[in-house]
Tab-separated table of C-alpha atoms in Angstrom:
chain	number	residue	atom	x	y	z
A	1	UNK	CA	-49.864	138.637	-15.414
A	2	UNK	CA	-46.845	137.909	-14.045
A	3	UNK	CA	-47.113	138.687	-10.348
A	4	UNK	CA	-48.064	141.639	-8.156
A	5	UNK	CA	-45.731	144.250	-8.876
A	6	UNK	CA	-45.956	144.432	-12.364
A	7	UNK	CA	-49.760	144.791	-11.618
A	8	UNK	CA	-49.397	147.291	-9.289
A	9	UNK	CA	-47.077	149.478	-11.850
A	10	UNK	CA	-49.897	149.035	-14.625
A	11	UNK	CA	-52.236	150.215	-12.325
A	12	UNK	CA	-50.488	153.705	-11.402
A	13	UNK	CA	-50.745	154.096	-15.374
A	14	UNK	CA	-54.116	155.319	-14.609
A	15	UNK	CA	-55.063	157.264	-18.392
A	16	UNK	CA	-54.875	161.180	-18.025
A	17	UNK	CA	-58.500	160.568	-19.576
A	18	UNK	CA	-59.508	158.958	-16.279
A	19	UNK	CA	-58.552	161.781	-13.995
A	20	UNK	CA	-59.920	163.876	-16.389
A	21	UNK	CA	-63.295	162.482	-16.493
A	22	UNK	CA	-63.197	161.856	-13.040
A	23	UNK	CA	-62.116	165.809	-12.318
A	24	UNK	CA	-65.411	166.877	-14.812
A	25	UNK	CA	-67.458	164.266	-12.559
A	26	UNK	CA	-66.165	166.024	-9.301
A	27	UNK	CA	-67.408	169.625	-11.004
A	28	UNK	CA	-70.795	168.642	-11.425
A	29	UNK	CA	-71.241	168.148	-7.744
A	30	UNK	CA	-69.875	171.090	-6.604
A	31	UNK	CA	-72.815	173.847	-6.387
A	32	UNK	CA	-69.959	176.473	-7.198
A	33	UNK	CA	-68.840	175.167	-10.834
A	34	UNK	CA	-71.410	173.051	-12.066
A	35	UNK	CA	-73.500	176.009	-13.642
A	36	UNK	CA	-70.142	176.418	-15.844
A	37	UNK	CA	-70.348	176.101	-19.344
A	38	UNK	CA	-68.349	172.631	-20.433
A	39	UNK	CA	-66.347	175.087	-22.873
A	40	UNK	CA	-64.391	176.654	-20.208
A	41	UNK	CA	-63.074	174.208	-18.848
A	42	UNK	CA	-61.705	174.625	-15.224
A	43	UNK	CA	-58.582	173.490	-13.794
A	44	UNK	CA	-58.322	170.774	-12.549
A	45	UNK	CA	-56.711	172.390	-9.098
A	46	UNK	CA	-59.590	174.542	-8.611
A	47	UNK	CA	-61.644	171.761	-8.979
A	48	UNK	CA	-59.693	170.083	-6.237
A	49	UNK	CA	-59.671	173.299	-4.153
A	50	UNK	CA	-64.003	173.930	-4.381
A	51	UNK	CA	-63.849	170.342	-3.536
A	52	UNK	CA	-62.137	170.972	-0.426
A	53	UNK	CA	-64.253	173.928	1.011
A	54	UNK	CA	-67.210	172.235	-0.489
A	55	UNK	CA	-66.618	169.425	1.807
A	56	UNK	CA	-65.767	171.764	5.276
A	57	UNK	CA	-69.004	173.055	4.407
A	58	UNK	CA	-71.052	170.099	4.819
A	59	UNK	CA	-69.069	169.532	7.641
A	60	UNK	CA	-70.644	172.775	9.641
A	61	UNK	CA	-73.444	171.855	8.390
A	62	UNK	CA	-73.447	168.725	9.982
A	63	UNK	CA	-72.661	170.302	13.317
A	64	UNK	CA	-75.092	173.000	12.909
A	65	UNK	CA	-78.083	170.655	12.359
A	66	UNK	CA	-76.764	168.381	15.105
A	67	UNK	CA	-77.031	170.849	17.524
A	68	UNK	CA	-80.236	172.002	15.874
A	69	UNK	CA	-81.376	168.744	16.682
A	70	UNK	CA	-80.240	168.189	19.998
A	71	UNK	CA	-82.021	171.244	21.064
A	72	UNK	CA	-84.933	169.914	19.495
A	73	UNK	CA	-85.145	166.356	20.537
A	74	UNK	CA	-84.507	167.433	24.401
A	75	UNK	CA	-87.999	167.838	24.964
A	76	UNK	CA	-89.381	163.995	24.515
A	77	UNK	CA	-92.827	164.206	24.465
A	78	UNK	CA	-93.582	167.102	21.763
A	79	UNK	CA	-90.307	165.271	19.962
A	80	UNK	CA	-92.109	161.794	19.746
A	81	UNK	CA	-95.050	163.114	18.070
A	82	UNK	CA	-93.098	165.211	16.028
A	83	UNK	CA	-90.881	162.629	14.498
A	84	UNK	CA	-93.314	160.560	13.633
A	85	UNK	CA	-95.375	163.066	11.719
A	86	UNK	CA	-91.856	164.389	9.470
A	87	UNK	CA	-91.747	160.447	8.707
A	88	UNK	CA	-94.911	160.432	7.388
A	89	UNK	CA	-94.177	163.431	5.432
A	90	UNK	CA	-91.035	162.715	3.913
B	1	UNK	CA	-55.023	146.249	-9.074
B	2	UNK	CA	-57.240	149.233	-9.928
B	3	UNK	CA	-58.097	148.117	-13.847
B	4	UNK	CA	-58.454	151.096	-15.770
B	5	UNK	CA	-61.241	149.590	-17.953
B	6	UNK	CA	-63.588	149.166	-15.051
B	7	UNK	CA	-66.180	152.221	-14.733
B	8	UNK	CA	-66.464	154.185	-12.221
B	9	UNK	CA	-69.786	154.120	-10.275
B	10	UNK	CA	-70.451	156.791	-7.589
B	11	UNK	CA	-74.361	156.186	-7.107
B	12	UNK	CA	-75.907	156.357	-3.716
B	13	UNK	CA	-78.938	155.203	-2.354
B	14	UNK	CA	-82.286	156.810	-2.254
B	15	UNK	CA	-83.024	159.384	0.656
B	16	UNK	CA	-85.089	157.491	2.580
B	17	UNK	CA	-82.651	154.960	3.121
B	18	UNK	CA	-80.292	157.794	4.707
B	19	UNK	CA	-83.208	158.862	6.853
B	20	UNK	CA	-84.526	155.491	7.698
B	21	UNK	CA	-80.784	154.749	9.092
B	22	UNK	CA	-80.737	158.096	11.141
B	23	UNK	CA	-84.061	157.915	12.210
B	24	UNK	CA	-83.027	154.554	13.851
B	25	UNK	CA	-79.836	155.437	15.507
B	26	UNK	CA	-81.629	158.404	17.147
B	27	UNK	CA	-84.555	156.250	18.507
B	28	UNK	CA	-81.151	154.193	20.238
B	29	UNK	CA	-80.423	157.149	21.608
B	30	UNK	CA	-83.627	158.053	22.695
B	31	UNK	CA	-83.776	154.267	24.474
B	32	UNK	CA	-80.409	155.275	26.271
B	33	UNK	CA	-82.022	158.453	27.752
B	34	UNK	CA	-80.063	160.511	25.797
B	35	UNK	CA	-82.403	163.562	25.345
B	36	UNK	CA	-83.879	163.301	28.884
B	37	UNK	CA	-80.645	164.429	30.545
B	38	UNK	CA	-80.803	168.476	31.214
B	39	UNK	CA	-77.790	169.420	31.433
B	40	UNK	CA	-74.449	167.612	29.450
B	41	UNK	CA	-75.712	169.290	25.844
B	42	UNK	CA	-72.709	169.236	24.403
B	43	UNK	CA	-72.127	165.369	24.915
B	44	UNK	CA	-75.551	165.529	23.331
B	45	UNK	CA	-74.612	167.451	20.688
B	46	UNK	CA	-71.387	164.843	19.811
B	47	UNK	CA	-73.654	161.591	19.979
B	48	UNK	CA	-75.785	163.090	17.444
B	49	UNK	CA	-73.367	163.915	14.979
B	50	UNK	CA	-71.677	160.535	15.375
B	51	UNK	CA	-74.856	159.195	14.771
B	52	UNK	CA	-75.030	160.900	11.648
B	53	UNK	CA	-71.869	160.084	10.198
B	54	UNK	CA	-71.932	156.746	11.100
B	55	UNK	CA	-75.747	155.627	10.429
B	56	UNK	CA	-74.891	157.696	6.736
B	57	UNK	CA	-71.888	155.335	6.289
B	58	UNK	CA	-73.927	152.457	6.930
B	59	UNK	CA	-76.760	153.857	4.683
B	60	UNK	CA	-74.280	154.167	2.019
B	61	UNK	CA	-72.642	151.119	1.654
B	62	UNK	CA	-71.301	150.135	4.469
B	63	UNK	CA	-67.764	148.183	3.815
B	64	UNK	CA	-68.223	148.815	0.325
B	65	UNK	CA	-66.683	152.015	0.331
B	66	UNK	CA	-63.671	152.927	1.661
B	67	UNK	CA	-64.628	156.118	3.355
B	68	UNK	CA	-67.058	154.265	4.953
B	69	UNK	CA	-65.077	151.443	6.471
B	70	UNK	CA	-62.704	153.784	7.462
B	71	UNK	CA	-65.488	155.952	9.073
B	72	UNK	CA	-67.053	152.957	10.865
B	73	UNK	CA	-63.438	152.167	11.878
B	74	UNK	CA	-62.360	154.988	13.678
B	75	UNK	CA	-65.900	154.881	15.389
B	76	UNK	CA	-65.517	151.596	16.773
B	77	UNK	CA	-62.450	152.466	18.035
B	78	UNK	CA	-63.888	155.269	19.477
B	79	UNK	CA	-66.043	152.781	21.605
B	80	UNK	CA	-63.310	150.761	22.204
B	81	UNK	CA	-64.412	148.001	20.216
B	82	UNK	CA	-62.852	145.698	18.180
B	83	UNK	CA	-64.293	145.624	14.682
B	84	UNK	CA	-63.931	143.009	12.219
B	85	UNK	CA	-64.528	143.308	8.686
B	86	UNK	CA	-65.069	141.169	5.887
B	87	UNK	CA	-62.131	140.249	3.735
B	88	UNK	CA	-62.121	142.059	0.626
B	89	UNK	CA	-60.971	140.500	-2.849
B	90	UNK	CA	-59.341	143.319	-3.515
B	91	UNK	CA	-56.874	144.560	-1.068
B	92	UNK	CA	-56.040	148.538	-1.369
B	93	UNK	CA	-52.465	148.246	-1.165
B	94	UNK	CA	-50.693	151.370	0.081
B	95	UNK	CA	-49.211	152.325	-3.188
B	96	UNK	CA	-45.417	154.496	-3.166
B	97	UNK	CA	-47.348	157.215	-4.509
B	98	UNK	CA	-44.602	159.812	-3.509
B	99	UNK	CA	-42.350	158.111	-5.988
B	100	UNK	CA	-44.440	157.961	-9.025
B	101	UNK	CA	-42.573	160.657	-11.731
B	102	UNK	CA	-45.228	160.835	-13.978
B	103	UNK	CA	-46.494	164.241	-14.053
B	104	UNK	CA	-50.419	164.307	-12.755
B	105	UNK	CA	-52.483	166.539	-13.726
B	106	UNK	CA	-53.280	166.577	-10.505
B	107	UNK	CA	-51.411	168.649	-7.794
B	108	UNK	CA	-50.541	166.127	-4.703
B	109	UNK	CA	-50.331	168.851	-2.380
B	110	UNK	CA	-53.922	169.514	-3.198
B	111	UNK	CA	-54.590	165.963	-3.112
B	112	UNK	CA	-53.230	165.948	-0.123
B	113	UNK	CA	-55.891	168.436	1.557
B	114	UNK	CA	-58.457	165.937	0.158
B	115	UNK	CA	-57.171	163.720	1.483
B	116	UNK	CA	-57.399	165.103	4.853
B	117	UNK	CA	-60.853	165.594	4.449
B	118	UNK	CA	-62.127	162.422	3.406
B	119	UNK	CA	-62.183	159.288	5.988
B	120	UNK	CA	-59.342	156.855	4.699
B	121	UNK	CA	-58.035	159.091	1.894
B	122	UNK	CA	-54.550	158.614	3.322
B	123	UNK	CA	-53.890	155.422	1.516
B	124	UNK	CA	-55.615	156.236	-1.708
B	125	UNK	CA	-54.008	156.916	-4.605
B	126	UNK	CA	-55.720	159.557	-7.027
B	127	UNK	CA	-58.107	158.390	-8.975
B	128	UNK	CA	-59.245	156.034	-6.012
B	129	UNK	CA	-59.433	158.804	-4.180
B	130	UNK	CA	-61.736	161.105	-6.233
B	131	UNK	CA	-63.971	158.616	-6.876
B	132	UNK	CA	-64.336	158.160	-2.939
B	133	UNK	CA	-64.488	161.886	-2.732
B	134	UNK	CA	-67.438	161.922	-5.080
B	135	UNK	CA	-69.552	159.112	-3.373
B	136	UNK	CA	-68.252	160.931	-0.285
B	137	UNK	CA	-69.853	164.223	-1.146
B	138	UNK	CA	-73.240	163.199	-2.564
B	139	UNK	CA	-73.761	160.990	0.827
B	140	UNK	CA	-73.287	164.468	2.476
B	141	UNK	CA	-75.227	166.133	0.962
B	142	UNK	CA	-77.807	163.399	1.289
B	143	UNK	CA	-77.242	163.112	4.710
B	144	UNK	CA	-77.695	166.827	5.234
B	145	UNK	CA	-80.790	167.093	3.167
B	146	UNK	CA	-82.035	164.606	5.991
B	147	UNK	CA	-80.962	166.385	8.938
B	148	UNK	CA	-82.776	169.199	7.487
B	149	UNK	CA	-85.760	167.876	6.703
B	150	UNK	CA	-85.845	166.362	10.495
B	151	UNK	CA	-85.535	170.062	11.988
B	152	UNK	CA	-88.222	171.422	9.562
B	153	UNK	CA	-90.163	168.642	11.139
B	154	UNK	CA	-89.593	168.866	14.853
B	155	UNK	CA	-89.262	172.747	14.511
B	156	UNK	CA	-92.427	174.489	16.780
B	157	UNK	CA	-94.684	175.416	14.321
């Protein structure tokens, strides 16, 4: 209300709640925890640190399938026909 | 800045969007001869995965998201070129989050390695950044589900 910075300091009182909510969000997309029960909760660190590996794993995987790819798209003509029929399937 | 009342959305588009953006940049590549070249693979190999990040940024959002401007940024420079984005209402300011004392709940040195890992977590602060994190990880995932359904296609039956 009265300028930036006293915005800016109300906004780094983010609630606990939010991070907390936020930190249960991040669980359920990580393959590892989210067949937890909700009782047991898990810290909040090893939510942080499944998030991390979770992430360098898509990474590879990335790279794998890229080269996967590469290999496969190198020969045009069987790769043009190809393509078009895993559109159609999708 | 951040208001805590707003909520937090981390939806991402359908599949086919993802695919429909990869599909695209690869037939680019295809018109720049890309796959006809023998030899080079591994230069292959790198165009394709840029492709992939960067045609899954644009599937996801675009500038909406600040992994993905940040992605599309650092591509761009890549090709040397100068990119200009629309101005934002709401400017992420680079907040002194070394001095805030209150005590997180939230380790920084872990949020540090997130932020190593995610495209333009460097000037997030926490919550910002998790919520990128999250949107960052189901475009992934999206965008690998993609890439694999595109081998299973082209692999020789």
């Amino acid at each position: 209300m009265s300028g930036r910075r006293s915005r800016s300091r109300q906004s780094s009182g983010i609630s606990e709640d939010q991070i907390n909510d936020l930190i249960i969000k991040l669980q359920q997309l990580l393959p590892e925890l989210r067949n937890s029960r909700r009782s047991d909760k898990v810290s909040a660190s090893r939510v942080l640190q499944e998030t991390c590996s979770y992430i360098r794993n898509l990474h590879r995987e990335v790279d794998d399938l890229s080269e996967r790819l590469s290999e496969l798209l190198a020969n045009t003509d069987t790769a043009q026909a190809a393509l078009i029929r895993s559109l159609l399937t999708q | 800045m951040a208001s805590a009342n707003k909520p937090i959305n981390t939806d991402v588009p359908e599949k086919d969007v993802f695919a429909l953006h990869f599909l695209q940049s690869l037939s680019n590549l295809r018109r720049q001869n890309t796959f006809n070249s023998p030899e080079k693979t591994n230069d292959r190999v790198k165009k394709i995965k840029k492709v992939a990040y960067v045609s899954m940024a644009r599937a996801a959002g675009g500038t909406n998201r600040l992994w993905s401007r940040a992605l599309l940024r650092r591509a761009a420079k890549e090709n040397n070129k100068v990119v200009r984005f629309p101005r934002r209402k709401k400017r992420v300011t680079c907040l002194r989050r070394r001095r805030s004392n209150r005590r997180d709940p939230v380790e920084e040195e872990e949020a540090e390695r997130l932020r190593n890992l995610v495209p333009g977590g460097g000037g997030m602060e926490i919550s910002k950044l998790m919520e990128e994190t999250a949107h960052y990880i189901k475009c992934l995932s999206m965008q690998v589900k993609v890439m694999q359904c595109l081998v299973d296609g082209l692999a020789p039956k």
